[in-house]
Amino acid sequence: MNNNIQTSEQGLKPDIVISVDNLTKRFGSFTAVDNISFDVKKGEIFGFLGANGAGKTTAMRMLSGLSYATSGKGIVAGFDINTQSEQIKKTIGYMSQKFALYDDLKVWENIRLFAGIYGVPDKEITLRTDALLKQLGFEKERDTLVQSLPLGWKQKLAFSVAIFHEPTIVFLDEPTGGVDPAARRNFWEMIYQASDRGITVFVTTHYMDEAEYCNRVSIMVDGKIEALDSPKNLKIQFNAKNMDEVFHKLARKSTRKAD
Amino acid sequence: MEQFLTFVRKEFYHIFRDRWTMIILLVLPIMMLILFGFMMSTEVKNTRFAIYDPSRDAATQGIVNKISMSDYFIFSGYLDSPEQVEEVFRSGKIGLVIVFGERFYENMMHTGDAQVQLIADGSDPNTASTLTMYATRLITLYQQDVMGEMKIPYQIKPEVKLLYNPTLKGSYNFVPGVMGMILMLICAMMTSVSIAREKELGTMEVLLVSPMKPIQIIISKVVPYFFVSVVNLATILLLSVFVLDMPINGSLGLLILISLIFIFVSLALGLLISSAVDKQMVALLISAMVMMMPVMMLSGMMFPLENMPLPLQWLSQIIPAKWFMIAVKKIMIEGLGFSSVVKEFTVLSSMAVILIAASVKRFKYRLE
């Protein structure tokens, strides 16, 4: 995994796949996301951190076309988030914090459904489904209803489904909630594999140990980005032992109540 | 198109893999129809009646025989005194008491003021008036039999003829109502619940981020319920005709056409509800409270609209089931053609267009 950090840090000027410029989202008088700007490079694992209510989910929704920006600009995979959300939708993958798969569909039916929605050709689907199931060790579960899978398996499957159509970027909204540490560790291996294949990973989390796995992290406090760098540099900058300490030094500034 | 078909197939899986959904969609309509058709009919059959008869002559005996022989009444016994009348009503077994005057036969033949009193339990006004009406008719029939040749002078003899439903069958009123209710239930409730479920599980979010167009999501949600509704329509019509003896006097094609329009209205209502709620439970409650109740109360299915206070009558104008029921009655029972249901047709079609437009517009394809 260290290879990855090396390449993005030393940087061969990789292309930028997400570029955000003064993005703001207001709900009435409440500013959920306050003038944020950042870039994400291709193949990078970009951690988007913040306490509950800091605005990270709202920001991610604007980037994935689920929500309109109040002001500011954003380019995702070369498309404008304000005007080209339809094109963006085709080039990204998305995994929600509920690992939203259909419980009453079988494993292969879920894969088939989402692959079909993203326009993967039928032949491809059949081939890639076999390969995927083998890789996950799920061959026997092909015809199992998703509802009878353990949570960790559902999570793996949801992630595999989200990147099945080989998106440029995959957005993961708190992908490890409620999963035990071993399964989380396991899951991050999958994230690295995707990143190695050139898929950019944009992940929100509030587990600070997970922040250490990211190439770069941004920390949001009260709608603003208070810090953005590699975990190593952040620890130096804030004179902290680990990311947890970095986070607490920043989060102390928060005046906003968690929802 | 490929995408769309995959999605429709998925909706069918949801329906066929959930036992309760299957029961609600396919068993409930049949049960409702049978239940309403047989048990909730307003016909009063086999009511037990008692007699207080101080005369005990040929005329009173003849009347008692006449009434006992009808389908509506069963003779239960004679009372010894007028005081017993209240007692027998309190026992709850008797629906009607007939009290004859003294010297009934002689009065009938000579003075012409033979007296008979019908006593029924007024706490249930509908049943009471139906019972007294039946009994009065039977007594009049007896009188006509006896008097036959003699011809009472100056008597007005109304001849009652009930058009379209000569035997006063309750199912004539209930079947159109139940049809409206079942279609409303399946289309509106099931559609709104299935969309709310996707919101609750978080799959809706995933769909909205996908390249699938909102309109595609909506239509593929609606298609399976449309098919199930058509199956139900067929079942209801078959049951109505072969089990409940309903006629289809008018054109079957016209009946199906108006039902399809009503199905569209209900589906659009379901979509509209689902655009407003995020929880299955809320969708269920709204469908039940806001839609089922008015359909039952204000469509004319249970209570005659003409007797309602004006504001309720106005309110009933916006209940789609009311227009559907009127049209179905006209077509099925009265056998009228298209020209007679133009109004209902226009109202329902406009409702369908407005509701579909509103629900498509309101369907949030961005979450905020």
XYZ file of C-alpha atoms in Angstrom:
627
model
C 0.000 0.000 0.000
C 2.893 2.312 0.534
C 3.633 2.335 -3.153
C 0.532 4.267 -3.682
C 1.333 7.030 -1.289
C 4.747 7.337 -2.890
C 3.452 7.835 -6.393
C 0.908 10.454 -5.511
C 3.191 12.344 -3.180
C 6.204 12.519 -5.422
C 3.747 13.077 -8.182
C 4.310 12.761 -11.896
C 1.727 15.531 -12.189
C -1.179 13.125 -12.384
C -4.362 14.473 -13.929
C -6.875 16.073 -11.684
C -10.271 14.330 -11.641
C -12.093 16.440 -9.080
C -11.642 20.164 -8.870
C -13.751 22.199 -6.465
C -13.723 25.959 -6.322
C -15.499 27.972 -3.623
C -18.349 25.513 -3.382
C -21.158 26.571 -1.036
C -24.460 25.016 -0.013
C -27.019 26.860 2.068
C -30.296 25.590 3.455
C -32.157 28.783 4.283
C -29.924 30.717 6.621
C -27.835 27.673 7.503
C -24.601 27.264 5.559
C -23.914 23.550 5.443
C -20.900 23.789 3.171
C -18.979 27.042 3.348
C -16.789 28.016 0.436
C -14.665 24.894 0.070
C -11.938 24.415 -2.543
C -9.750 21.387 -3.239
C -8.412 19.121 -5.992
C -8.310 15.333 -6.153
C -5.820 13.518 -8.392
C -6.477 10.466 -10.484
C -6.034 7.195 -8.620
C -5.816 8.958 -5.314
C -7.567 7.789 -2.137
C -8.986 11.018 -0.829
C -10.340 10.971 2.721
C -13.085 13.407 3.524
C -13.226 13.709 7.286
C -15.394 15.587 9.703
C -17.673 15.175 12.669
C -21.322 14.393 12.079
C -22.982 17.522 10.784
C -19.741 19.077 9.540
C -21.098 19.068 5.998
C -19.164 16.236 4.409
C -22.198 14.292 3.200
C -23.715 17.469 1.741
C -20.468 18.231 -0.096
C -20.281 14.725 -1.464
C -23.877 14.884 -2.634
C -23.151 18.015 -4.617
C -20.202 16.297 -6.271
C -22.209 13.201 -7.164
C -25.147 15.100 -8.618
C -27.604 14.385 -5.812
C -27.827 17.973 -4.681
C -27.484 21.416 -6.251
C -24.739 23.811 -5.209
C -25.878 27.213 -3.970
C -22.771 28.816 -5.441
C -19.287 27.916 -6.558
C -17.878 25.595 -9.175
C -16.975 21.964 -9.326
C -15.547 19.758 -12.060
C -15.910 15.990 -11.654
C -14.318 13.698 -14.233
C -14.199 16.618 -16.618
C -17.856 17.601 -16.242
C -19.412 20.607 -14.549
C -21.486 19.639 -11.470
C -23.914 22.483 -12.073
C -24.784 21.713 -15.670
C -23.576 18.226 -16.580
C -24.740 16.026 -13.748
C -26.109 13.458 -16.212
C -22.640 12.879 -17.699
C -21.104 12.785 -14.247
C -23.549 10.072 -13.168
C -22.314 7.794 -15.944
C -18.671 8.079 -14.944
C -18.898 7.697 -11.191
C -19.753 4.919 -8.782
C -21.508 5.436 -5.482
C -21.813 3.395 -2.330
C -24.086 4.645 0.422
C -23.541 4.118 4.116
C -26.393 1.620 4.174
C -24.634 -0.681 1.652
C -27.827 -0.288 -0.296
C -28.390 -3.496 -2.193
C -31.723 -5.175 -2.708
C -32.223 -7.688 0.104
C -34.789 -9.711 -1.767
C -32.640 -10.141 -4.846
C -29.966 -12.782 -5.200
C -26.291 -11.858 -5.293
C -26.011 -12.236 -9.064
C -29.302 -10.408 -9.614
C -28.029 -7.386 -7.725
C -24.853 -7.352 -9.797
C -26.860 -7.818 -12.984
C -29.282 -5.025 -12.070
C -26.738 -2.348 -11.246
C -24.432 -3.325 -14.098
C -27.438 -3.056 -16.410
C -28.341 0.365 -15.047
C -24.824 1.574 -15.834
C -25.073 0.182 -19.343
C -22.515 -2.618 -19.103
C -23.146 -4.958 -22.082
C -24.740 -8.329 -21.266
C -21.778 -10.482 -22.321
C -19.436 -8.381 -20.228
C -21.735 -8.712 -17.245
C -21.727 -12.499 -17.413
C -17.947 -12.708 -17.740
C -17.182 -10.131 -15.108
C -19.743 -11.501 -12.648
C -18.019 -14.892 -12.710
C -14.622 -13.265 -12.239
C -15.887 -11.065 -9.420
C -17.580 -13.884 -7.518
C -14.420 -15.938 -7.780
C -12.273 -13.089 -6.594
C -14.531 -12.428 -3.616
C -14.820 -16.134 -2.866
C -18.572 -15.830 -3.262
C -19.035 -18.548 -5.894
C -21.314 -20.532 -3.635
C -23.364 -17.480 -2.769
C -24.253 -16.673 -6.345
C -27.903 -17.622 -5.820
C -28.153 -16.519 -2.201
C -30.522 -13.705 -1.324
C -28.562 -10.698 -0.143
C -30.594 -10.520 3.070
C -28.969 -13.715 4.325
C -25.390 -12.476 3.848
C -23.394 -11.234 6.852
C -22.909 -7.471 7.012
C -19.224 -7.585 6.071
C -20.058 -9.539 2.936
C -22.815 -7.151 1.983
C -20.349 -4.310 2.296
C -17.835 -6.024 0.036
C -20.532 -6.800 -2.470
C -21.876 -3.243 -2.386
C -18.417 -1.894 -3.098
C -17.829 -4.374 -5.913
C -21.161 -3.408 -7.419
C -20.291 0.292 -7.129
C -17.083 -0.194 -9.179
C -18.398 -2.932 -11.475
C -18.758 -0.525 -14.389
C -15.148 0.717 -13.951
C -15.981 4.297 -12.980
C -13.397 7.066 -13.013
C -14.246 7.959 -9.438
C -16.046 6.056 -6.728
C -17.746 7.929 -3.889
C -17.969 6.039 -0.615
C -20.214 7.518 2.058
C -19.044 6.162 5.419
C -18.546 2.724 3.925
C -17.432 0.958 7.097
C -20.191 1.874 9.532
C -21.149 -0.959 11.869
C -18.595 -3.406 10.494
C -16.046 -5.138 12.751
C -12.357 -4.090 12.570
C -11.201 -7.228 10.741
C -13.791 -6.726 8.033
C -12.890 -3.049 7.838
C -9.241 -3.925 7.305
C -10.316 -6.368 4.648
C -12.449 -3.749 3.009
C -9.564 -1.301 2.784
C -7.582 -3.935 0.890
C -10.341 -3.791 -1.710
C -10.096 -0.017 -1.819
C -6.355 -0.259 -2.495
C -6.945 -2.733 -5.282
C -9.412 -0.368 -6.914
C -7.004 2.509 -6.526
C -4.240 0.433 -8.125
C -6.495 -0.021 -11.120
C -6.641 3.747 -11.462
C -10.040 4.319 -9.864
C -10.055 7.464 -7.762
C -11.564 6.847 -4.326
C -13.378 9.633 -2.528
C -14.285 8.397 0.919
C -15.986 10.005 3.904
C -15.375 8.501 7.289
C -15.237 9.362 10.942
C -12.942 6.491 11.888
C -9.595 8.174 12.391
C -7.602 4.977 12.025
C -9.004 4.789 8.499
C -7.783 8.293 7.791
C -4.250 6.924 8.087
C -4.909 4.702 5.067
C -5.738 7.607 2.771
C -3.231 9.305 0.468
C -4.555 12.689 1.481
C -7.258 13.776 3.853
C -9.273 16.924 4.256
C -10.834 17.716 7.596
C -14.076 19.680 7.639
C -15.187 21.682 10.642
C -18.461 23.593 10.546
C -18.702 23.502 6.758
C -15.156 24.690 6.115
C -12.067 22.705 5.207
C -9.663 23.350 8.084
C -6.828 21.091 6.972
C -5.827 19.238 3.807
C -2.677 17.195 3.367
C -1.260 13.710 3.623
C -1.722 12.104 7.049
C 2.056 12.238 7.560
C 2.283 15.975 6.948
C -0.818 16.707 9.025
C 0.694 14.916 11.986
C 3.846 17.007 11.657
C 1.900 20.209 11.141
C -0.255 19.675 14.225
C 2.475 18.040 16.240
C 0.314 15.002 16.832
C 1.003 11.301 17.341
C -1.864 10.122 15.188
C -4.780 11.363 13.106
C -7.116 11.097 16.045
C -5.150 13.806 17.823
C -5.049 15.969 14.706
C -8.762 15.664 14.405
C -9.444 16.558 18.020
C -7.239 19.638 17.869
C -9.270 20.845 14.902
C -12.679 19.729 16.036
C -12.340 21.686 19.258
C -13.015 24.802 17.202
C -16.423 23.538 16.237
C -19.413 25.525 17.411
C -21.938 23.526 15.464
C -23.927 20.823 17.163
C -23.699 17.373 15.677
C -26.983 16.206 14.264
C -34.664 -0.176 -23.050
C -32.487 -3.043 -21.845
C -31.896 -1.088 -18.672
C -35.589 -0.468 -18.273
C -36.558 -4.132 -18.682
C -33.946 -5.208 -16.138
C -35.478 -2.776 -13.747
C -39.041 -3.908 -14.354
C -37.957 -7.506 -13.776
C -36.488 -6.449 -10.447
C -39.845 -4.948 -9.420
C -41.571 -8.236 -10.188
C -39.030 -10.042 -7.990
C -39.941 -7.696 -5.151
C -43.580 -8.593 -5.563
C -43.239 -12.337 -6.029
C -40.664 -12.876 -3.298
C -42.608 -11.230 -0.521
C -45.392 -13.385 0.831
C -47.329 -10.467 2.315
C -47.158 -8.428 -0.850
C -48.528 -11.397 -2.756
C -51.338 -11.864 -0.276
C -52.283 -8.204 -0.358
C -52.159 -8.064 -4.122
C -53.894 -11.272 -5.062
C -55.841 -12.734 -2.134
C -57.108 -9.592 -0.451
C -59.131 -8.360 -3.448
C -60.960 -11.686 -3.707
C -61.644 -11.775 0.008
C -62.883 -8.207 0.021
C -65.216 -8.830 -2.858
C -66.704 -11.956 -1.313
C -66.973 -10.307 2.071
C -68.664 -7.186 0.815
C -70.710 -9.003 -1.757
C -72.249 -11.503 0.623
C -71.976 -10.276 4.158
C -72.376 -6.575 3.954
C -75.387 -6.567 1.715
C -78.280 -4.340 2.749
C -80.789 -7.012 1.914
C -82.636 -8.244 4.957
C -83.268 -11.931 4.776
C -84.704 -14.478 7.216
C -85.732 -11.984 9.847
C -87.691 -13.563 12.691
C -90.986 -11.924 13.439
C -93.584 -12.311 16.209
C -97.341 -11.705 16.242
C -99.669 -10.288 18.817
C -103.095 -11.204 17.582
C -106.223 -10.875 19.744
C -108.464 -11.673 16.754
C -107.037 -14.997 15.552
C -109.325 -15.182 12.565
C -109.011 -16.171 8.901
C -107.628 -12.814 7.787
C -104.869 -12.568 10.365
C -103.954 -16.190 9.741
C -103.778 -15.498 6.014
C -101.483 -12.531 6.501
C -99.176 -14.485 8.820
C -98.975 -17.290 6.274
C -98.249 -14.880 3.478
C -95.411 -13.226 5.423
C -93.961 -16.521 6.668
C -93.810 -17.858 3.148
C -91.624 -15.039 1.904
C -87.840 -15.233 1.875
C -87.529 -12.251 4.104
C -89.276 -13.463 7.233
C -89.442 -16.479 9.506
C -92.376 -16.866 11.850
C -91.209 -17.102 15.431
C -94.403 -17.253 17.527
C -97.378 -15.528 19.090
C -97.142 -13.087 21.970
C -99.604 -13.351 24.854
C -99.822 -9.670 25.675
C -98.748 -6.294 24.241
C -96.319 -5.930 27.178
C -94.220 -8.707 25.727
C -93.318 -6.602 22.672
C -90.461 -4.764 24.335
C -89.286 -7.919 25.969
C -88.850 -9.751 22.670
C -86.990 -6.838 21.114
C -84.643 -6.781 24.069
C -83.901 -10.454 23.532
C -82.495 -9.377 20.162
C -83.847 -12.345 18.264
C -86.857 -10.653 16.762
C -86.687 -8.039 14.019
C -90.345 -7.247 13.588
C -93.545 -7.537 15.607
C -96.966 -7.395 13.954
C -99.903 -6.361 16.141
C -103.430 -6.909 14.832
C -106.509 -5.071 16.093
C -109.506 -6.883 17.546
C -112.152 -8.374 15.290
C -109.775 -7.934 12.353
C -111.607 -9.967 9.751
C -114.985 -8.407 10.402
C -113.558 -4.922 10.333
C -111.784 -5.647 7.115
C -114.859 -6.970 5.390
C -117.409 -4.513 6.744
C -116.189 -1.263 8.286
C -112.950 -1.070 6.331
C -110.862 0.054 9.270
C -109.072 -3.145 10.158
C -105.950 -2.154 12.004
C -102.495 -3.639 11.888
C -99.395 -2.210 13.512
C -95.810 -2.957 12.452
C -93.170 -2.510 15.142
C -89.503 -2.592 14.256
C -86.276 -1.681 16.020
C -85.605 1.931 15.028
C -82.103 1.984 16.439
C -81.062 0.529 13.100
C -83.100 2.771 10.806
C -82.096 1.222 7.505
C -83.025 -2.290 8.532
C -86.194 -1.103 10.267
C -87.483 0.759 7.237
C -86.568 -2.100 4.915
C -88.414 -4.593 7.128
C -91.548 -2.496 7.460
C -91.514 -1.852 3.732
C -91.340 -5.568 2.950
C -94.100 -6.366 5.462
C -96.369 -3.603 4.174
C -95.976 -4.919 0.671
C -96.838 -8.442 1.742
C -99.937 -7.270 3.615
C -101.087 -5.257 0.609
C -100.588 -8.314 -1.577
C -102.735 -10.371 0.759
C -105.450 -7.742 0.686
C -105.431 -7.724 -3.080
C -105.702 -11.513 -3.131
C -108.724 -11.520 -0.864
C -110.452 -8.516 -2.298
C -109.569 -9.537 -5.826
C -112.996 -9.635 -7.345
C -114.671 -7.345 -4.886
C -112.749 -4.221 -5.901
C -112.480 -1.742 -3.107
C -113.736 1.575 -4.363
C -111.444 4.608 -4.675
C -108.301 2.808 -3.736
C -105.010 4.030 -5.177
C -102.921 1.051 -6.110
C -99.327 2.066 -6.761
C -97.363 -0.391 -8.758
C -93.732 -0.207 -7.782
C -91.125 -1.140 -10.304
C -87.437 -0.950 -9.467
C -85.534 -0.409 -12.662
C -82.186 -2.143 -13.323
C -82.273 -3.999 -10.044
C -85.783 -5.438 -9.687
C -84.887 -7.750 -6.833
C -83.000 -5.091 -4.855
C -79.709 -6.897 -4.783
C -77.087 -5.307 -2.567
C -74.226 -6.464 -4.747
C -75.338 -4.034 -7.447
C -74.233 -1.219 -5.228
C -71.257 -2.905 -3.616
C -69.431 -4.411 -6.529
C -68.648 -1.093 -8.247
C -67.594 0.293 -4.873
C -65.377 -2.649 -4.052
C -63.853 -2.447 -7.531
C -62.957 1.174 -6.869
C -61.559 0.355 -3.457
C -59.435 -2.587 -4.540
C -57.928 -0.794 -7.508
C -57.216 2.243 -5.358
C -55.675 0.041 -2.693
C -53.371 -1.852 -4.982
C -52.300 0.970 -7.221
C -51.962 3.774 -4.728
C -50.927 1.973 -1.589
C -48.580 -0.597 -3.067
C -46.866 1.890 -5.359
C -46.290 4.440 -2.633
C -45.074 1.805 -0.189
C -42.660 0.310 -2.697
C -41.101 3.695 -3.443
C -40.962 4.628 0.243
C -39.219 1.332 0.887
C -36.438 2.216 -1.531
C -36.003 5.524 0.221
C -35.897 3.838 3.591
C -33.339 1.229 2.524
C -31.155 3.807 0.806
C -31.417 2.154 -2.596
C -33.254 5.186 -3.959
C -30.151 7.260 -3.318
C -28.074 4.789 -5.296
C -30.597 4.871 -8.138
C -30.652 8.664 -8.193
C -26.852 8.786 -8.476
C -27.017 6.301 -11.350
C -27.515 7.401 -14.938
C -31.075 6.127 -14.846
C -33.524 8.925 -15.580
C -36.098 9.708 -12.870
C -38.913 9.162 -15.330
C -37.545 5.675 -16.051
C -37.452 4.891 -12.352
C -41.060 6.029 -12.001
C -42.379 4.128 -14.998
C -40.601 0.909 -14.120
C -42.048 1.170 -10.612
C -45.516 1.593 -12.020
C -45.521 -1.078 -14.730
C -45.686 -4.162 -12.461
C -48.500 -2.700 -10.369
C -50.343 -1.835 -13.526
C -50.165 -5.487 -14.597
C -51.277 -6.744 -11.212
C -54.188 -4.292 -11.306
C -55.271 -5.590 -14.684
C -55.171 -9.154 -13.346
C -57.261 -8.023 -10.404
C -59.718 -6.248 -12.620
C -60.252 -9.485 -14.533
C -60.664 -11.492 -11.315
C -63.135 -9.004 -9.888
C -65.233 -8.950 -13.034
C -65.280 -12.746 -13.294
C -66.247 -13.123 -9.645
C -68.891 -10.433 -9.936
C -70.522 -12.060 -12.903
C -70.262 -15.722 -11.952
C -70.431 -15.623 -8.165
C -72.357 -12.475 -7.311
C -74.661 -12.636 -10.354
C -73.844 -9.144 -11.529
C -74.841 -8.403 -15.092
C -72.609 -6.613 -17.559
C -75.364 -4.975 -19.541
C -73.228 -2.436 -21.331
C -70.110 -2.779 -23.413
C -67.277 -4.732 -21.795
C -64.732 -2.723 -23.770
C -66.051 0.528 -22.379
C -65.991 -0.903 -18.850
C -62.374 -1.944 -19.252
C -61.436 1.420 -20.720
C -62.887 3.394 -17.824
C -61.239 0.989 -15.366
C -57.853 1.527 -17.012
C -58.240 5.271 -16.696
C -59.137 4.837 -13.039
C -56.060 2.637 -12.563
C -53.886 5.419 -13.991
C -55.452 7.913 -11.600
C -54.727 5.628 -8.652
C -51.148 4.942 -9.723
C -50.519 8.668 -10.061
C -51.946 9.223 -6.579
C -49.600 6.578 -5.231
C -46.637 8.305 -6.851
C -47.738 11.630 -5.450
C -47.923 10.195 -1.946
C -44.510 8.606 -2.302
C -42.971 11.896 -3.372
C -44.083 13.372 -0.065
C -43.050 10.632 2.365
C -39.843 8.769 3.199
C -41.134 5.967 5.385
C -43.142 2.894 4.390
C -45.273 3.196 7.495
C -46.252 6.773 6.700
C -47.039 5.861 3.116
C -49.253 3.078 4.375
C -51.061 5.311 6.848
C -51.619 8.095 4.355
C -52.959 5.649 1.784
C -55.251 4.140 4.365
C -56.477 7.255 6.118
C -56.452 9.885 3.431
C -57.549 7.684 0.590
C -59.356 4.560 1.711
C -61.625 6.293 4.188
C -62.889 8.969 1.817
C -63.320 6.347 -0.873
C -65.531 4.291 1.394
C -67.391 7.175 2.979
C -67.678 9.712 0.193
C -67.953 7.687 -2.959
C -71.558 6.751 -2.398
C -70.591 3.162 -1.801
C -71.905 2.967 1.751
C -73.891 6.120 2.313
C -76.030 7.887 -0.253
C -74.324 11.108 -1.331
C -77.653 12.896 -1.695
C -78.221 12.814 2.062
C -74.881 14.330 2.975
C -74.335 17.906 4.111
C -73.399 20.162 1.206
C -69.691 20.581 2.094
C -69.259 16.817 2.077
C -71.043 16.617 -1.257
C -68.603 19.162 -2.664
C -65.710 17.189 -1.228
C -66.999 14.043 -2.873
C -66.569 15.709 -6.258
C -62.805 15.325 -6.026
C -62.917 11.675 -5.024
C -61.978 9.736 -8.167
C -63.720 6.598 -6.918
C -67.037 8.421 -6.892
C -66.857 9.138 -10.623
C -65.596 5.651 -11.302
C -68.505 4.096 -9.394
C -71.078 6.183 -11.215
C -69.611 5.216 -14.568
C -69.342 1.520 -13.670
C -72.952 1.429 -12.519
C -74.112 3.107 -15.685
C -72.197 0.684 -17.884
C -72.557 -2.572 -15.963
C -76.064 -2.280 -14.605
C -77.928 0.257 -16.671
C -76.204 -0.860 -19.863
C -75.673 2.672 -21.103
C -73.274 3.577 -23.881
C -70.376 5.978 -24.140
C -72.533 9.076 -24.606
C -73.955 8.633 -21.108
C -70.608 8.437 -19.349
C -68.857 11.264 -21.183
C -68.889 13.409 -18.044
C -67.353 10.757 -15.784
C -64.920 9.931 -18.536
C -63.786 13.525 -18.895
C -63.468 14.067 -15.144
C -61.397 10.912 -14.632
C -59.154 11.574 -17.632
C -58.456 15.122 -16.462
C -57.679 13.835 -12.983
C -55.283 11.289 -14.479
C -53.468 13.903 -16.559
C -53.185 16.400 -13.699
C -52.050 13.824 -11.154
C -49.493 12.184 -13.428
C -48.065 15.578 -14.354
C -47.931 16.626 -10.698
C -46.290 13.444 -9.510
C -43.656 13.406 -12.247
C -42.860 17.031 -11.512
C -42.681 16.468 -7.777
C -40.553 13.333 -7.931
C -37.289 14.624 -6.534
C -34.437 13.484 -8.692
C -32.070 15.458 -6.589
C -32.400 14.923 -2.908
C -32.208 18.599 -1.945
